[in-house]
CSV table of C-alpha atoms in Angstrom, one decimal:
chain,number,residue,atom,x,y,z
A,983,GLY,CA,120.1,161.4,154.1
A,984,LEU,CA,116.8,159.7,154.5
A,985,ARG,CA,115.9,160.6,150.8
A,986,GLU,CA,118.4,158.6,149.8
A,987,PHE,CA,117.0,155.3,151.4
A,988,PRO,CA,116.1,152.7,148.8
A,989,ARG,CA,112.3,152.2,148.2
A,990,ASP,CA,112.0,148.3,147.2
A,991,PRO,CA,111.0,146.5,150.5
A,992,SER,CA,114.2,143.6,149.5
A,993,ILE,CA,116.7,146.4,149.6
A,994,LEU,CA,115.6,148.3,152.1
A,995,ALA,CA,116.5,145.3,154.6
A,996,GLU,CA,119.6,145.1,153.9
A,997,ILE,CA,120.1,149.2,154.9
A,998,SER,CA,124.1,150.0,154.9
A,999,ASN,CA,125.5,151.2,158.4
A,1000,THR,CA,125.9,154.8,156.8
A,1001,ASP,CA,121.9,154.7,155.7
A,1002,VAL,CA,121.3,153.7,159.3
A,1003,GLU,CA,123.5,156.4,160.9
A,1004,ASN,CA,121.8,158.9,158.7
A,1005,MET,CA,118.1,158.1,159.5
A,1006,LEU,CA,119.0,157.8,163.6
A,1007,CYS,CA,120.8,161.2,163.2
A,1008,PHE,CA,117.9,162.5,161.4
A,1009,LEU,CA,115.5,161.2,164.1
A,1010,CYS,CA,117.3,161.9,167.1
A,1011,ASN,CA,118.0,165.4,166.0
A,1012,ARG,CA,114.5,166.0,166.1
A,1013,PRO,CA,112.9,165.1,169.3
A,1014,SER,CA,109.4,166.7,169.0
A,1015,GLU,CA,107.6,164.0,166.8
A,1016,GLY,CA,106.7,165.3,163.5
A,1017,SER,CA,104.4,164.4,160.2
A,1018,PHE,CA,106.4,161.2,159.5
A,1019,TRP,CA,107.8,160.1,162.7
A,1020,ASP,CA,107.1,159.0,166.1
A,1021,PHE,CA,108.6,158.5,169.5
A,1022,LYS,CA,107.0,155.9,172.1
A,1023,ARG,CA,108.1,154.3,175.0
A,1024,GLU,CA,106.7,151.1,174.3
A,1025,LEU,CA,104.5,149.2,172.1
A,1026,ASN,CA,101.6,148.0,173.6
A,1027,LEU,CA,98.9,145.6,172.1
A,1028,THR,CA,97.2,144.0,174.6
A,1029,SER,CA,93.8,145.7,173.9
A,1030,LYS,CA,91.7,146.9,171.1
A,1031,LYS,CA,92.0,150.2,172.0
A,1032,ASP,CA,95.9,149.9,172.0
A,1033,GLU,CA,96.0,148.0,168.6
A,1034,PHE,CA,93.7,151.1,167.1
A,1035,GLU,CA,95.9,153.6,168.5
A,1036,ILE,CA,98.9,151.9,166.9
A,1037,VAL,CA,97.0,151.5,163.6
A,1038,LYS,CA,95.8,155.0,163.7
A,1039,ASP,CA,99.4,156.0,163.9
A,1040,CYS,CA,100.9,153.8,161.2
A,1041,ILE,CA,97.9,155.1,158.8
A,1042,ALA,CA,98.7,158.2,159.3
A,1043,LEU,CA,102.5,158.5,159.3
A,1044,GLY,CA,102.0,156.7,156.5
A,1045,ASN,CA,99.8,158.8,154.5
A,1046,SER,CA,102.0,161.9,155.5
A,1047,SER,CA,105.3,160.1,154.3
A,1048,ILE,CA,104.6,161.5,150.9
A,1049,ASN,CA,106.8,164.4,152.6
A,1050,ASN,CA,109.7,161.6,152.9
A,1051,ASN,CA,109.9,159.5,149.8
A,1052,ASN,CA,106.9,157.2,151.3
A,1053,LEU,CA,109.0,156.4,154.1
A,1054,ALA,CA,107.8,156.8,157.8
A,1055,PHE,CA,109.5,156.2,161.1
A,1056,LEU,CA,108.0,154.8,164.4
A,1057,VAL,CA,110.8,154.7,167.1
A,1058,ILE,CA,110.0,152.5,169.7
A,1059,GLY,CA,112.2,152.7,173.3
A,1060,LEU,CA,113.1,156.5,172.9
A,1061,GLU,CA,110.5,158.8,175.1
A,1062,GLU,CA,110.0,162.3,174.2
A,1063,SER,CA,108.0,165.2,175.9
A,1064,ASN,CA,107.1,168.4,174.7
A,1065,GLY,CA,110.4,168.3,172.2
A,1066,THR,CA,112.6,166.7,174.9
A,1067,PHE,CA,113.9,163.0,175.0
A,1068,ILE,CA,113.0,162.2,179.0
A,1069,GLY,CA,113.6,158.3,178.9
A,1070,ILE,CA,115.1,155.5,176.9
A,1071,SER,CA,113.4,152.1,177.8
A,1072,PRO,CA,115.3,149.1,176.0
A,1073,VAL,CA,113.3,147.2,173.7
A,1074,LYS,CA,112.6,143.3,175.1
A,1075,ASN,CA,111.3,140.2,172.7
A,1076,LYS,CA,112.1,142.8,169.7
A,1077,HIS,CA,111.1,139.6,167.3
A,1078,SER,CA,108.0,139.4,168.5
A,1079,LEU,CA,107.0,142.9,169.0
A,1080,GLU,CA,107.8,143.0,165.1
A,1081,GLN,CA,105.5,140.1,164.3
A,1082,ARG,CA,102.8,141.3,166.5
A,1083,LEU,CA,102.9,145.0,164.5
A,1084,THR,CA,103.2,143.3,161.5
A,1085,GLN,CA,100.0,141.5,161.9
A,1086,CYS,CA,98.0,144.3,163.6
A,1087,ILE,CA,99.3,146.5,160.0
A,1088,ASP,CA,98.1,143.4,157.9
A,1089,ARG,CA,94.8,142.8,159.7
A,1090,TYR,CA,93.8,146.7,159.8
A,1091,ILE,CA,95.2,148.4,157.2
A,1092,ARG,CA,94.4,148.6,153.3
A,1093,PRO,CA,96.2,148.3,151.0
A,1094,GLY,CA,99.0,147.6,153.7
A,1095,LEU,CA,102.2,148.8,154.6
A,1096,ASN,CA,105.9,147.1,154.3
A,1097,VAL,CA,107.5,147.0,158.0
A,1098,ILE,CA,111.1,146.7,158.3
A,1099,SER,CA,112.7,146.8,161.9
A,1100,GLU,CA,116.0,148.1,162.5
A,1101,PRO,CA,117.6,147.6,166.7
A,1102,ILE,CA,119.7,150.0,167.6
A,1103,ASN,CA,122.2,149.6,170.2
A,1104,VAL,CA,122.1,152.7,172.5
A,1105,PHE,CA,125.7,152.5,173.2
A,1106,GLU,CA,125.8,153.3,169.1
A,1107,ILE,CA,123.7,156.3,170.2
A,1108,TYR,CA,125.9,157.5,172.6
A,1109,LYS,CA,128.7,157.4,170.3
A,1110,LEU,CA,127.1,159.8,167.8
A,1111,VAL,CA,126.5,162.3,170.5
A,1112,GLN,CA,130.0,162.2,171.5
A,1113,ARG,CA,130.8,162.5,167.9
A,1114,GLY,CA,128.4,165.6,167.5
A,1115,LYS,CA,126.6,164.1,165.4
A,1116,ILE,CA,123.3,164.0,167.5
A,1117,ASN,CA,122.6,167.6,169.3
A,1118,THR,CA,119.8,166.9,171.5
A,1119,THR,CA,120.1,165.7,175.1
A,1120,ILE,CA,119.3,162.4,175.6
A,1121,PRO,CA,119.3,160.8,179.3
A,1122,PHE,CA,122.0,158.1,179.2
A,1123,SER,CA,122.6,155.9,181.9
A,1124,ASP,CA,126.3,154.8,182.9
A,1125,SER,CA,125.9,151.3,181.1
A,1126,HIS,CA,124.3,153.0,178.1
A,1127,LYS,CA,127.9,154.5,177.9
A,1128,ASN,CA,129.7,151.6,178.1
A,1129,SER,CA,130.6,149.2,174.9
A,1130,SER,CA,129.3,146.0,176.7
A,1131,CYS,CA,126.2,147.7,176.5
A,1132,SER,CA,123.3,145.5,175.1
A,1133,ASP,CA,120.1,147.7,175.5
A,1134,GLU,CA,118.8,148.3,172.1
A,1135,ILE,CA,116.0,150.6,170.9
A,1136,LEU,CA,113.7,149.6,167.8
A,1137,ILE,CA,113.0,151.7,164.9
A,1138,PHE,CA,110.3,150.4,162.6
A,1139,CYS,CA,110.7,151.8,159.0
A,1140,LEU,CA,107.1,152.3,157.4
A,1141,GLN,CA,106.8,151.9,153.6
A,1142,ARG,CA,103.7,153.2,151.7
A,1143,GLN,CA,103.3,152.0,148.0
A,1144,GLN,CA,103.0,154.9,145.2
A,1145,GLY,CA,100.0,156.1,144.4
A,1146,GLU,CA,97.9,154.2,147.7
A,1147,VAL,CA,95.7,155.8,150.1
A,1148,LEU,CA,96.2,153.9,153.7
A,1149,GLU,CA,92.8,153.3,155.5
A,1150,LEU,CA,91.2,150.6,157.9
A,1151,ARG,CA,90.4,147.3,156.0
A,1152,ARG,CA,88.2,146.5,158.8
A,1153,GLU,CA,85.9,148.2,161.2
A,1154,ILE,CA,87.5,148.9,165.2
A,1155,GLN,CA,85.5,149.0,167.8
A,1156,PHE,CA,86.3,149.0,171.8
A,1157,PRO,CA,84.9,151.1,175.0
A,1158,ASP,CA,85.2,154.6,175.4
A,1159,PRO,CA,88.0,155.0,178.0
A,1160,LYS,CA,85.7,157.9,179.3
A,1161,ASN,CA,82.3,156.5,179.4
A,1162,PRO,CA,82.4,152.4,179.0
A,1163,ARG,CA,78.8,152.2,178.4
A,1164,ASN,CA,79.6,153.8,174.9
A,1165,THR,CA,81.5,152.5,172.0
A,1166,LYS,CA,83.9,154.1,169.9
A,1167,ARG,CA,83.8,153.1,166.5
A,1168,TYR,CA,85.6,153.3,163.2
A,1169,ASP,CA,84.0,152.3,160.1
A,1170,VAL,CA,86.2,150.4,157.1
A,1171,GLY,CA,87.8,153.3,155.1
A,1172,THR,CA,88.4,155.6,157.3
A,1173,GLY,CA,92.1,157.3,157.1
A,1174,TRP,CA,93.9,159.9,159.0
A,1175,TYR,CA,97.1,161.7,158.1
A,1176,ARG,CA,99.3,164.1,159.8
A,1177,ILE,CA,100.8,167.7,160.2
A,1178,GLY,CA,103.6,167.9,162.9
A,1179,SER,CA,102.5,165.4,166.2
A,1180,HIS,CA,98.7,166.2,165.4
A,1181,THR,CA,96.6,163.9,163.7
A,1182,TYR,CA,93.5,164.6,161.4
A,1183,PRO,CA,90.9,162.6,159.7
A,1184,ILE,CA,92.0,162.3,155.7
A,1185,THR,CA,90.0,164.6,153.4
A,1186,GLU,CA,89.1,163.6,149.8
A,1187,GLU,CA,91.6,166.8,148.7
A,1188,LEU,CA,94.7,164.6,149.9
A,1189,ARG,CA,93.4,161.4,148.7
A,1190,ARG,CA,93.3,162.5,145.2
A,1191,ILE,CA,97.3,163.8,146.3
A,1192,LEU,CA,97.9,160.4,147.6
A,1193,ARG,CA,96.8,158.9,144.2
A,1194,GLU,CA,98.6,160.9,141.9
A,1195,ARG,CA,102.3,160.2,144.3
């Protein structure tokens, strides 16, 4: 399963078809977000708040990936709500998206995360459903059920290095959406982790555990 993924990023970039299938089945059979995987309809990085939200997610997912051999997953294009998949939003400009996410991670997260992207044709997901490998309901359109389908989702594999605690490399601040007169500010060294789909500030006890693992 997922725990068989190689940890060296140069090898991770050459994931075999079997490993991709295992990864896809694992994620699609768990439509409720978890401690080391997350689903997003789209990846929006147009504002400082958008950047903060994705950086916070990546830090939390990465720190919580100690539960999965230091690998976390960010799925773009598959939308879930309350434990149910409610939509597929094909990813456009995937290379640009990967570049922007990598730049954002490099700019704001220390010591850093290795990021590998894996585009998945939606028809391949449909075939796994038909084979009984994926048992959840996914709202495919008629075009998704055709072998000529070109729509893709994108899975980012986020790899934390053993013994590292992920945290903010630099301060982030932006206007408070609830009160634009106020400024939201997060200092250098701030970190997070996840329990299920909920994100919490990292504790000193967890920092100690991460340094050991």
